[in-house]
Structure formats: structure tokens, C-alpha cells
XYZ file of C-alpha atoms in Angstrom:
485
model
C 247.278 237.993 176.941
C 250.825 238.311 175.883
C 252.487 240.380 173.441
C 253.052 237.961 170.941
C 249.282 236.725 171.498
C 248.349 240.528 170.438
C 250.645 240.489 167.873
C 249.057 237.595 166.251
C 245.509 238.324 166.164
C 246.493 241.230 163.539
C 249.033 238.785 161.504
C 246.125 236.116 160.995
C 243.908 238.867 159.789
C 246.228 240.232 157.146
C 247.295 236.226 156.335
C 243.066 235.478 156.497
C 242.610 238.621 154.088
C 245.302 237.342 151.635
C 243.779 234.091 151.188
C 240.579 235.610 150.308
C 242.231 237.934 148.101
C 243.897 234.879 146.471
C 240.640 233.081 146.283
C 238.628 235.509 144.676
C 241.388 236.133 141.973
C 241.101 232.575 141.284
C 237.384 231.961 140.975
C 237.240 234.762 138.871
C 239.768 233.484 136.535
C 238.232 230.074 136.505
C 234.705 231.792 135.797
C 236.626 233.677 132.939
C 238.180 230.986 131.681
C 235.804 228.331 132.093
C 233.417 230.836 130.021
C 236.336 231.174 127.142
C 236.681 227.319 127.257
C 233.610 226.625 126.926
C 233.059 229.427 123.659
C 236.120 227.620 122.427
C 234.894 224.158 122.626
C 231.282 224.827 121.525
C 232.084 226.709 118.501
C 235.135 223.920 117.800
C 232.141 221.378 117.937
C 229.569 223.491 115.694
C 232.087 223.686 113.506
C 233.275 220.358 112.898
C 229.409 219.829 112.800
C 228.674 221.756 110.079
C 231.512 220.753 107.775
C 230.144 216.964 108.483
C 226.894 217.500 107.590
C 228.372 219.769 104.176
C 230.657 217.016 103.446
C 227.708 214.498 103.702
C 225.361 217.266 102.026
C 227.721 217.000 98.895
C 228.050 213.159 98.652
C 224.398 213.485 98.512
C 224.270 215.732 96.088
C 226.676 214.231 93.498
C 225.041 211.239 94.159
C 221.444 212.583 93.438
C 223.308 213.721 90.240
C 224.619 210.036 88.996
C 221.161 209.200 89.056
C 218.975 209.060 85.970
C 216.261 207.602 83.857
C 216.012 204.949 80.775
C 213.199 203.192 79.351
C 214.945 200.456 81.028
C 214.437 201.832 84.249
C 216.606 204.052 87.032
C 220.540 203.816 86.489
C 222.963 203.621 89.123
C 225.567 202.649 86.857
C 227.599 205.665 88.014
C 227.681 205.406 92.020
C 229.330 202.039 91.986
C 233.025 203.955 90.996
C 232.137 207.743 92.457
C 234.390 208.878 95.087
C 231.022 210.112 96.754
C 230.449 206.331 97.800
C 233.501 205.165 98.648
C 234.531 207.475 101.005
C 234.026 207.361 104.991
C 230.083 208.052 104.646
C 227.228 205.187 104.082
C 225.365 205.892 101.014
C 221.864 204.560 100.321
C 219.863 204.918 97.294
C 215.560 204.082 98.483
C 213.182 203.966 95.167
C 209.572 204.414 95.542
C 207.849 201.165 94.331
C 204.270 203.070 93.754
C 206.306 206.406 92.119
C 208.613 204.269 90.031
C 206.459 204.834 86.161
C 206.236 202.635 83.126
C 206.420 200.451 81.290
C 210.085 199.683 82.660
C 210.102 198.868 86.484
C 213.655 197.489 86.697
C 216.773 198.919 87.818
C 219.825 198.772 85.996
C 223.363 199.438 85.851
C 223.975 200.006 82.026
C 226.118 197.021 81.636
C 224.268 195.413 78.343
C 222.266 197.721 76.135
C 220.170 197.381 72.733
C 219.944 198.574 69.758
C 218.593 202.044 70.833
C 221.327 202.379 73.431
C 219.469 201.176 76.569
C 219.333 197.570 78.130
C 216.524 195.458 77.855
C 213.952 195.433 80.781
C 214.315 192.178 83.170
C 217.061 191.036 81.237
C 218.500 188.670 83.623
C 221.906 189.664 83.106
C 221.149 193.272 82.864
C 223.138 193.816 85.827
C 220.531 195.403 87.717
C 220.357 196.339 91.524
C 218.765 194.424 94.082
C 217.618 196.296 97.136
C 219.817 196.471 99.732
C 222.645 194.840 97.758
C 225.407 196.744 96.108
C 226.170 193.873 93.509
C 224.411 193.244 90.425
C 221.046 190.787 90.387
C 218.070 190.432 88.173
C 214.787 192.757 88.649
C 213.648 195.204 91.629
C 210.683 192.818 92.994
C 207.902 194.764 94.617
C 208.610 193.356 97.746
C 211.441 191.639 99.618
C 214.424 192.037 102.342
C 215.279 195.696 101.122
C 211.002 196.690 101.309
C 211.156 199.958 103.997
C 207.583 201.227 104.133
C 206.953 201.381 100.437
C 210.421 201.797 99.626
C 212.882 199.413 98.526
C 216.869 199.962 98.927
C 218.223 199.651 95.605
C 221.745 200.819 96.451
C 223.978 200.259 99.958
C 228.075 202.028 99.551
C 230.767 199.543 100.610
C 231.767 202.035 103.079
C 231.493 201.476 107.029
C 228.468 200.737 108.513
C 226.699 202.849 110.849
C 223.928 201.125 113.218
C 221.245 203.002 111.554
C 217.699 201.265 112.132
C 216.297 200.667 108.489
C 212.855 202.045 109.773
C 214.628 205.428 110.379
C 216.667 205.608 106.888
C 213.155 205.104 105.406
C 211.584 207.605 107.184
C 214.004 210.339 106.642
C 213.799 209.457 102.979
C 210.417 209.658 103.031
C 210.297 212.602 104.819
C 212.847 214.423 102.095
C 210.592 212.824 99.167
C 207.102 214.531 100.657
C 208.551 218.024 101.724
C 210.624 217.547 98.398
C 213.333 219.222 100.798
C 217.184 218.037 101.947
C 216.477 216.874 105.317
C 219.395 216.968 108.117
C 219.172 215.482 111.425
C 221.594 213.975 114.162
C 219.745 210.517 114.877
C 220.532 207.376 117.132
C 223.068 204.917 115.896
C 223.053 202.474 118.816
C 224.953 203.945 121.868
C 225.820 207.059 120.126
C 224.501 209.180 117.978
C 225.335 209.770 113.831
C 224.849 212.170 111.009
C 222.349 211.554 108.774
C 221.644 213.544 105.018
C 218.535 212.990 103.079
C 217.945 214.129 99.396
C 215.386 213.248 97.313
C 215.859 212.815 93.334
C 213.198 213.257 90.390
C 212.366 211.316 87.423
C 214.062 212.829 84.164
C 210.866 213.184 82.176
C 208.052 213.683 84.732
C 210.241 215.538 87.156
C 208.339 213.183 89.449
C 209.964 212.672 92.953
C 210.606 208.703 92.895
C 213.876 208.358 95.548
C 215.722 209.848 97.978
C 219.773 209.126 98.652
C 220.330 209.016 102.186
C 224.008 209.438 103.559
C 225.130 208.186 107.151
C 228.076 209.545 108.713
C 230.006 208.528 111.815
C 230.930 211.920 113.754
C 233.130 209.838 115.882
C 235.866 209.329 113.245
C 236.337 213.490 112.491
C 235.576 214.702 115.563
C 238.715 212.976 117.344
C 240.598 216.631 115.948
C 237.203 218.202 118.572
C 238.156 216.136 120.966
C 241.896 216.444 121.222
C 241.462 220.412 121.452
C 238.709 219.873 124.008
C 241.457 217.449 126.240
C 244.202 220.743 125.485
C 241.689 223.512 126.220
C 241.109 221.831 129.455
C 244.470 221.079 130.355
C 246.059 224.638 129.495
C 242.539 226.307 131.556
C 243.350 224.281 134.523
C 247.182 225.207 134.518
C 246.175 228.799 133.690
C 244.038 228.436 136.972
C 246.962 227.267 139.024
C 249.433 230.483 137.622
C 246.004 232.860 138.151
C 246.054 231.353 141.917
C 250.072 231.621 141.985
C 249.752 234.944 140.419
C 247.129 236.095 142.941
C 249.063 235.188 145.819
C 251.881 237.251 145.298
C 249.509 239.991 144.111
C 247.849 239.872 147.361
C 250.942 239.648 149.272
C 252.349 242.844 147.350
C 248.967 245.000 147.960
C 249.217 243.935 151.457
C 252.913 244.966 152.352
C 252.140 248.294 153.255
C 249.845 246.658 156.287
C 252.332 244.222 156.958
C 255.488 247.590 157.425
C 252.439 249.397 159.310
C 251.845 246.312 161.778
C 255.625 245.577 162.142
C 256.267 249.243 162.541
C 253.188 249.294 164.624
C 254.971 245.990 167.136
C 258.646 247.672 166.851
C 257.076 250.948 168.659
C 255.435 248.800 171.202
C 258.309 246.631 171.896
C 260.401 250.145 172.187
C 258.636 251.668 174.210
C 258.214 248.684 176.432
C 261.665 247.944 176.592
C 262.720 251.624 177.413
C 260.251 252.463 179.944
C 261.135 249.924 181.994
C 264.656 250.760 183.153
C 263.669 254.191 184.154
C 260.610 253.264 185.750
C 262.102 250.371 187.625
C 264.348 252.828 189.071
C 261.899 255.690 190.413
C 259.781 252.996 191.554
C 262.787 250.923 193.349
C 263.750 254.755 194.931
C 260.272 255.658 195.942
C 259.866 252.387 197.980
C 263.449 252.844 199.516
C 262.333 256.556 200.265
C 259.074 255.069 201.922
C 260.157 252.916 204.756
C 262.555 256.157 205.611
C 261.737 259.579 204.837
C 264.618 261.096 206.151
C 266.823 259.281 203.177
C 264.022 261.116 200.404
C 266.462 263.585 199.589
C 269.428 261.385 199.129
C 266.963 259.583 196.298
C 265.619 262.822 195.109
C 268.472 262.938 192.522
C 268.106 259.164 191.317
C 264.614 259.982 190.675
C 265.688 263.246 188.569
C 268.090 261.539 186.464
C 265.273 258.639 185.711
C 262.625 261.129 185.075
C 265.076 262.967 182.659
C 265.886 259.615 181.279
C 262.508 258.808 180.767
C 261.324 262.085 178.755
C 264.099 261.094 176.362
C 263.185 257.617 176.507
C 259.469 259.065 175.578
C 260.855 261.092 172.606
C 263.434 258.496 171.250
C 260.433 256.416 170.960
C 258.048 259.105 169.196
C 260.875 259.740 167.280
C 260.908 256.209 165.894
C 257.099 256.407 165.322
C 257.872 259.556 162.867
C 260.206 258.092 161.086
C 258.092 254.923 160.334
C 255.081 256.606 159.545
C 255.400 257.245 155.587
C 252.694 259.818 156.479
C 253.947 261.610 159.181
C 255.377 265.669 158.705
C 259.011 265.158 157.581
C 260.312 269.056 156.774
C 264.017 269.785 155.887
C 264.656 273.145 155.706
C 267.990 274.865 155.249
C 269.820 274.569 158.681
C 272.433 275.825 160.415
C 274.260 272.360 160.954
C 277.030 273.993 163.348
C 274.692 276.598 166.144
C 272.697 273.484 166.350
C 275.422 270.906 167.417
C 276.394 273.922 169.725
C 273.307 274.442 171.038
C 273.038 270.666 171.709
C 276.363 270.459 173.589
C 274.545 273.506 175.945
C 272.586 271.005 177.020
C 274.536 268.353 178.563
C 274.270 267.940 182.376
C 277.484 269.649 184.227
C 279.623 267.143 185.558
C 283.346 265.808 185.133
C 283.328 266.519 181.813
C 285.920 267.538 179.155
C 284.270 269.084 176.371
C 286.276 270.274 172.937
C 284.388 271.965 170.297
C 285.335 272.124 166.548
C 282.363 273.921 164.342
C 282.892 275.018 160.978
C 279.892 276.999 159.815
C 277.696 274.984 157.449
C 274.303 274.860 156.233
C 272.602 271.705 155.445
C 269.284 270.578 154.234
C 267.513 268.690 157.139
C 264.368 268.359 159.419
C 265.663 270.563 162.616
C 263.977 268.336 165.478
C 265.374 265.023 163.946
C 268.719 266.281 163.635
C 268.488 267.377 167.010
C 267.684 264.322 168.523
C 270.108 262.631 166.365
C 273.159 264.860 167.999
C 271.808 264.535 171.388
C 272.018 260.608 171.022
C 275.767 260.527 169.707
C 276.777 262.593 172.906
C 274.598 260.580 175.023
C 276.279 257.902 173.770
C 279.591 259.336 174.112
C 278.623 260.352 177.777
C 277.672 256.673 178.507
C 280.426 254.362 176.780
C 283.180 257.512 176.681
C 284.120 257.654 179.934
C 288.341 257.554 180.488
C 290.160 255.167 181.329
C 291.729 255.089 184.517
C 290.122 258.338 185.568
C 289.070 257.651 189.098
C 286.767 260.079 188.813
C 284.742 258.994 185.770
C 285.049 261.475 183.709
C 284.333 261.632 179.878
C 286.768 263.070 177.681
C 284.553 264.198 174.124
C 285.386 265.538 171.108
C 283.226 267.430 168.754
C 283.547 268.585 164.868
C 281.389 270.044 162.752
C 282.709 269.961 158.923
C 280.529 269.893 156.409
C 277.311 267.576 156.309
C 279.070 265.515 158.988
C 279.196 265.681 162.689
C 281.868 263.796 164.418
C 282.065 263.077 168.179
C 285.061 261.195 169.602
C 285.444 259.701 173.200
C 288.108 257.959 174.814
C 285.892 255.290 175.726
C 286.858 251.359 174.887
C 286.482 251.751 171.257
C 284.342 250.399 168.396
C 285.526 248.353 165.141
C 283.549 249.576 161.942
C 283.007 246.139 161.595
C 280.704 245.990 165.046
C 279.054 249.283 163.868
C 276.140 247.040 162.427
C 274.978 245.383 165.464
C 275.360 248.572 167.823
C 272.958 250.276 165.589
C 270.576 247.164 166.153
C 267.697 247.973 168.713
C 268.159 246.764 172.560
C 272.027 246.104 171.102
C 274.504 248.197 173.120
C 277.800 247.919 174.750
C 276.484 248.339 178.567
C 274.399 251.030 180.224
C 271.843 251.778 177.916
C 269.260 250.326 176.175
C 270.698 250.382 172.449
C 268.151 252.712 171.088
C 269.971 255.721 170.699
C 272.778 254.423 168.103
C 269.886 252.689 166.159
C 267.625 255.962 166.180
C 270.861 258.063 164.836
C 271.265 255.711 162.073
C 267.492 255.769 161.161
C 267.622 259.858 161.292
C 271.172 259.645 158.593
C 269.046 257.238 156.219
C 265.843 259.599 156.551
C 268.179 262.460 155.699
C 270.555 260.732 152.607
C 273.374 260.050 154.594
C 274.716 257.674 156.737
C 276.147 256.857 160.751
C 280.336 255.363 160.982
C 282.397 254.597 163.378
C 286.088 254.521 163.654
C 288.722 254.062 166.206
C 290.250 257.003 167.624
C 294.337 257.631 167.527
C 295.267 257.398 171.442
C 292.132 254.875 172.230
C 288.494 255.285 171.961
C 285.653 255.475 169.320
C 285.120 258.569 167.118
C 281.224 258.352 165.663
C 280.332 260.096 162.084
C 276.906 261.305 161.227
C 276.742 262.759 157.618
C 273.207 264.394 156.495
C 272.785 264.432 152.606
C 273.447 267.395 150.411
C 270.589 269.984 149.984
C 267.778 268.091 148.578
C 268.707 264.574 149.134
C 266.825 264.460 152.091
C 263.361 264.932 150.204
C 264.414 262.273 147.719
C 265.381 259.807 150.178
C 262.389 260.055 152.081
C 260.147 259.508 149.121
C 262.235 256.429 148.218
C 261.812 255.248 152.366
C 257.714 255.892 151.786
């Protein structure tokens, strides 16, 4: 299995564990808001419900109320030109033909009257009301077209009509004139279903229940307000779905950046390590294998074996290094410091050899982790060592300059020389000029942005490349590597 085949098992978790993240964001803002639109819309509907059926309730009440008693019989002189019947709602009037009394059994519209007041019963033009009709026509007879189950219609609105069987207008009149109760019920109109009101009304002297108005109303023509809220309730919970699942995405993909640093982090360690191990063990195993066909020659490659095992110890700690300064977690502890016995101590260090070495050290303190800074200095004069070498010197030999002033360290070479402008992509890993494996500059510059500071490069007057580390002032280091974690 390769490396990027290892690399990707992890990256389709993290990708996996987003979706799901996503998902479940989602369902649980469509459960949310399905549950909200559905409160919404219910309590919408109720409503419009129960102002229909108190709309129709008072139609049937002022109608009820327009009704009344003569010697010439009921009047319904007064619902023929009442707003209550010409609205939206079907009004019918249903007289009991065995509850109707004496000695008048007619029903009349007040248009002619006698001397008392009152019309004459069966006058013929008496303008009376004809069940089912809504015009005037001679007597109620006790049977006939508008006969429902002992009850005769003596009054139908010019309103709409509603598809309401006769059989059940009769029966919720009756109903209303037994209980003596206002009866309200949703019944079938056809393919849909309507409002229906039933009220019964008494006779003025015997307080006798004799009628009932029943009032039919179409639910389709208010509810179209109910239904245009339903369609935008809908609408806005199915785009507030899609933003939840946007929303939830980049939600996801924020909680889950710390894994993602901590996996790339996790690869660039790998990959350096990989990529610096193999130079030095190439070498040692290249010598060895010379060594072993001749063992004579072991001690001319005892040296090349030296200088790769050195180079591989600081290949090991370059690379721990790195893993320290990703790690948000790891010990990070800058403590006042000594800036210039450390460079000094550093230079100590470097391996005799043709070698030119000028020191500069101001005394100054700085505020910095000790074994950072360390390896930080070590990889500017490795560097230096490296790439610094003088021209023309047919010996090799490296001609390096070093400052201390300050925060910043300086160290010069007289090596080919580096534009500030190429300073970005030298401090890129596996990016160097020759000779190395373009850690080192990249480290440095990790180790100045740890500490609040910062890696430059400039040319050198007379030829060559002069490199500036600058730490932070006393306490920036803490604060920039809060900001870093």
C-alpha cells in the first residue's frame, strides 16, 4: 500500500464523518421544522374553521331572529332583504307541518294585511312562501316538492348552492328541533366536504319549537387565505431545510478542521521523515556494501559513515522538531534566555574543518523556548556551511559571519547569494539550493513564527547571502503560540 493509499483511508473517514454530521443536522431541522409547519398549518386551519362556522352561527342566528308569528301564520317577510341571506352562505328556513298550530297554517310574507294589521290566511295573493322556493306563492300545502321527512322548506337564500342532499338538511334540522340545541357539523357536499349550521326557532306564543334555519357554507371559498399560507409554509420549510443542510456543512467542516491540521500535520511528519532518512541512509548503506566486498577499504568509509550517522541524528531531531511545533499540545516553554552564550555555544559545535569563523555577540536576553532556538541557530549555520562555501577557494572553505544584536541573529556567507524575493520558496520543505534536503531553512522559519518573529534574507556587500532570524520581544512568544494553537 502506498503512501497516498494510507493517506486516504483517514481523509474518507473525516469526509464520511462530515456527511453524517451534515445529515443529522438536517433531519433534525426537517423534524423541527416539519413539527412547526405542521402547528402552523393546523392551527391556521382550526382557525379559519372556527370563524366559518361563527360567521355561519350568526347568519343563523339573525335569521332565527327575522322569524315570527301572526294569526296569519309564520313571517319571513324579513329574510328576503337581510344581509344574513344574501351573503356567501345558503340559508334554509324547514317548518314543521305537525308543530305548525292554528287556526292559521299558511306562511306569509306581510305583503297585504287587514284590518287588525295581519294578512288574511290563504289569501292567494298574500305573498306567501312555497317550500323550497324563495318567491312568493299561495299556501304551505302539507305535502309537495319541498316535504323533507315531515318538514317542508319554506325558505331557500339566492346565494350559491352547495350540493347538500335534502335528506341531510332535514335531518340536521331535525336533529337541532329535538335536542332544541344549535347543531354544527362538517358534512358531505359531493366530492368535498361543507359547513353546515342548524338552529331551531320557537313559536311566539307557545314557545313551541316549529323550525329550524339551516345555513350551508362552502369552506372552499375562505379557506384559499389557509391554503396560500400552507403553499408558503411549505416553500420557506423546504428552503430553510436546504440553508440548515448548507449551514451544517460548513459547521461540520469547521468542527472538523482541527482533525483535518492533525492528519495533514500527521502526513507532513511522515513525508519528512521519509524524505530525510533516506539520503543518509542511502549513504551508510551504499558504504557498508562497498566496505563488504573489501575490508581493507572499511576505514577509508569509516568517516562517510560518521558524517551520515551525524547527519541522520539531526535529520531525526529536525523532524521531531517539526512534530513539536505542530502539535498545539505539545510543551512549548520560553523562558528568559541568554540569546548571545547560546549562538556561541552553537558555533562550539561546528565540525573543525576549513573554516573561517567571525563572531559578533552583543549580550541580550530574549524570551524563547531554549531547545527550539537552538535548533533554529544550528540550521542557519548548517546552512551557511552547506551553500556558503567561497568562491574560488580550491580548498572549499566557508567563509561565515555571525551577529548577535538584539532579538536577531544574523549569519552571512560568501556563498552564491539569495534574493529576498526567493526567500519564500527556500523556506518551502524538500526546496533547497543543492546539497540538502530543504528542511532546515523551512524548520528556522517555523521556530521565528512559533516565537513572534520572523526568518530574511539579504544579499551580502562583496557576494553572498546574509540570513536574519529575529525572536519576538519578551512575551510575544506566548501570544503567538496561542494564536498558532
Amino acid at each position: 500500500m502506498t503512501d497516498p493509499d494510507r493517506a486516504a483511508g483517514p481523509r474518507r473517514r473525516l469526509r464520511r464523518l462530515q456527511r453524517r454530521l451534515t445529515l443529522a443536522y438536517t433531519l433534525t431541522t426537517l423534524v423541527g421544522v416539519s413539527v412547526l409547519s405542521w402547528l402552523v398549518i393546523h392551527t391556521d386551519g382550526r382557525s379559519w374553521r372556527n370563524a366559518e362556522f361563527d360567521e355561519m352561527l350568526r347568519h343563523a342566528s339573525v335569521s332565527t331572529s327575522l322569524i315570527y308569528y301572526t294569526d296569519a301564520g309564520v313571517q319571513l317577510d324579513g329574510l328576503r332583504d337581510d344581509e344574513s341571506t344574501r351573503g356567501r352562505h345558503q340559508v334554509f328556513v324547514l317548518l314543521s307541518r305537525t308543530r305548525i298550530g292554528t287556526p292559521a297554517k299558511g306562511v306569509a310574507d306581510g305583503a297585504g294585511k287587514d284590518a287588525t294589521g295581519r294578512p288574511p290566511a290563504g289569501r292567494a295573493g298574500g305573498e306567501t312562501r312555497t317550500p323550497g322556493a324563495g318567491r312568493p306563492t299561495g299556501a304551505v300545502r302539507p305535502a309537495g316538492p319541498g316535504a323533507l321527512g315531515g318538514l317542508d322548506r319554506v325558505f331557500t337564500s339566492g346565494s350559491r348552492s352547495v350540493p347538500v342532499s335534502g335528506g341531510r338538511i332535514a335531518a340536521l334540522a331535525r336533529t337541532a328541533m329535538d335536542e332544541d340545541v344549535t347543531v354544527r357539523e362538517e358534512v358531505p357536499a359531493g366530492d368535498r366536504t361543507a359547513y353546515a349550521v342548524a338552529r331551531p326557532f320557537y313559536h311566539d306564543e307557545t314557545q313551541e319549537t316549529t323550525g329550524a334555519v339551516v345555513v350551508i357554507g362552502d369552506p372552499g371559498l375562505r379557506m384559499a387565505e389557509h391554503t396560500r399560507l400552507t403553499y408558503a409554509v411549505l416553500t420557506g420549510s423546504g428552503l430553510l431545510t436546504l440553508l440548515a443542510a448548507f449551514t451544517g456543512h460548513l459547521l461540520s467542516g469547521r468542527s472538523l478542521r482541527p482533525a483535518w491540521r492533525a492528519l495533514e500535520a500527521q502526513e507532513r511528519l511522515l513525508a519528512d521523515a521519509a524524505h530525510e532518512l533516506r539520503t543518509p541512509v542511502a549513504i551508510m548503506r551504499s558504504s557498508m556494501d562497498v566496505a563488504g566486498t573489501d575490508p581493507r577499504k572499511l576505514p577509508t568509509h569509516l568517516p562517510r559513515i560518521r558524517r551520515a550517522t551525524d547527519r541522520l541524528t539531526d535529520v531525526v531531531e529536525n523532524v521531531l522538531t517539526r512534530g513539536r511545533l505542530q502539535d498545539p499540545a505539545a510543551s512549548f516553554s520560553p523562558v528568559p534566555l541568554r540569546l548571545d552564550q547560546l549562538v556561541e555555544d552553537a558555533c562550539g559545535e561546528l565540525p573543525p574543518g576549513r573554516l573561517t569563523l567571525t563572531l559578533r555577540l552583543d549580550a541580550s536576553v530574549v524570551d524563547a523556548d531554549p531547545a527550539l532556538t537552538r535548533v533554529a541557530v544550528r540550521n542557519l549555520l548548517d546552512n551557511a556551511l552547506r551553500h556558503g562555501r567561497t568562491p574560488g577557494d580550491p580548498h572549499g572553505g566557508a567563509e561565515i559571519d555571525v551577529s548577535v544584536r538584539g532579538h536577531t541573529v544574523a549569519v552571512a556567507d560568501r556563498g552564491p547569494g539569495v534574493a529576498a524575493e526567493e526567500l519564500p520558496e527556500l523556506t518551502e520543505r524538500f526546496r533547497s539550493r543543492g546539497g540538502g534536503s530543504g528542511i532546515g531553512l523551512s524548520l528556522v522559519r517555523e521556530i521565528a513564527a512559533a516565537h513572534g518573529g520572523t526568518l530574511t534574507a539579504r544579499a551580502r556587500p562583496g557576494g553572498g547571502a546574509v540570513f536574519l532570524l529575529s525572536l519576538g520581544p519578551a512575551g510575544q512568544a506566548r501570544h503567538a503560540r496561542a494564536g498558532a494553537s
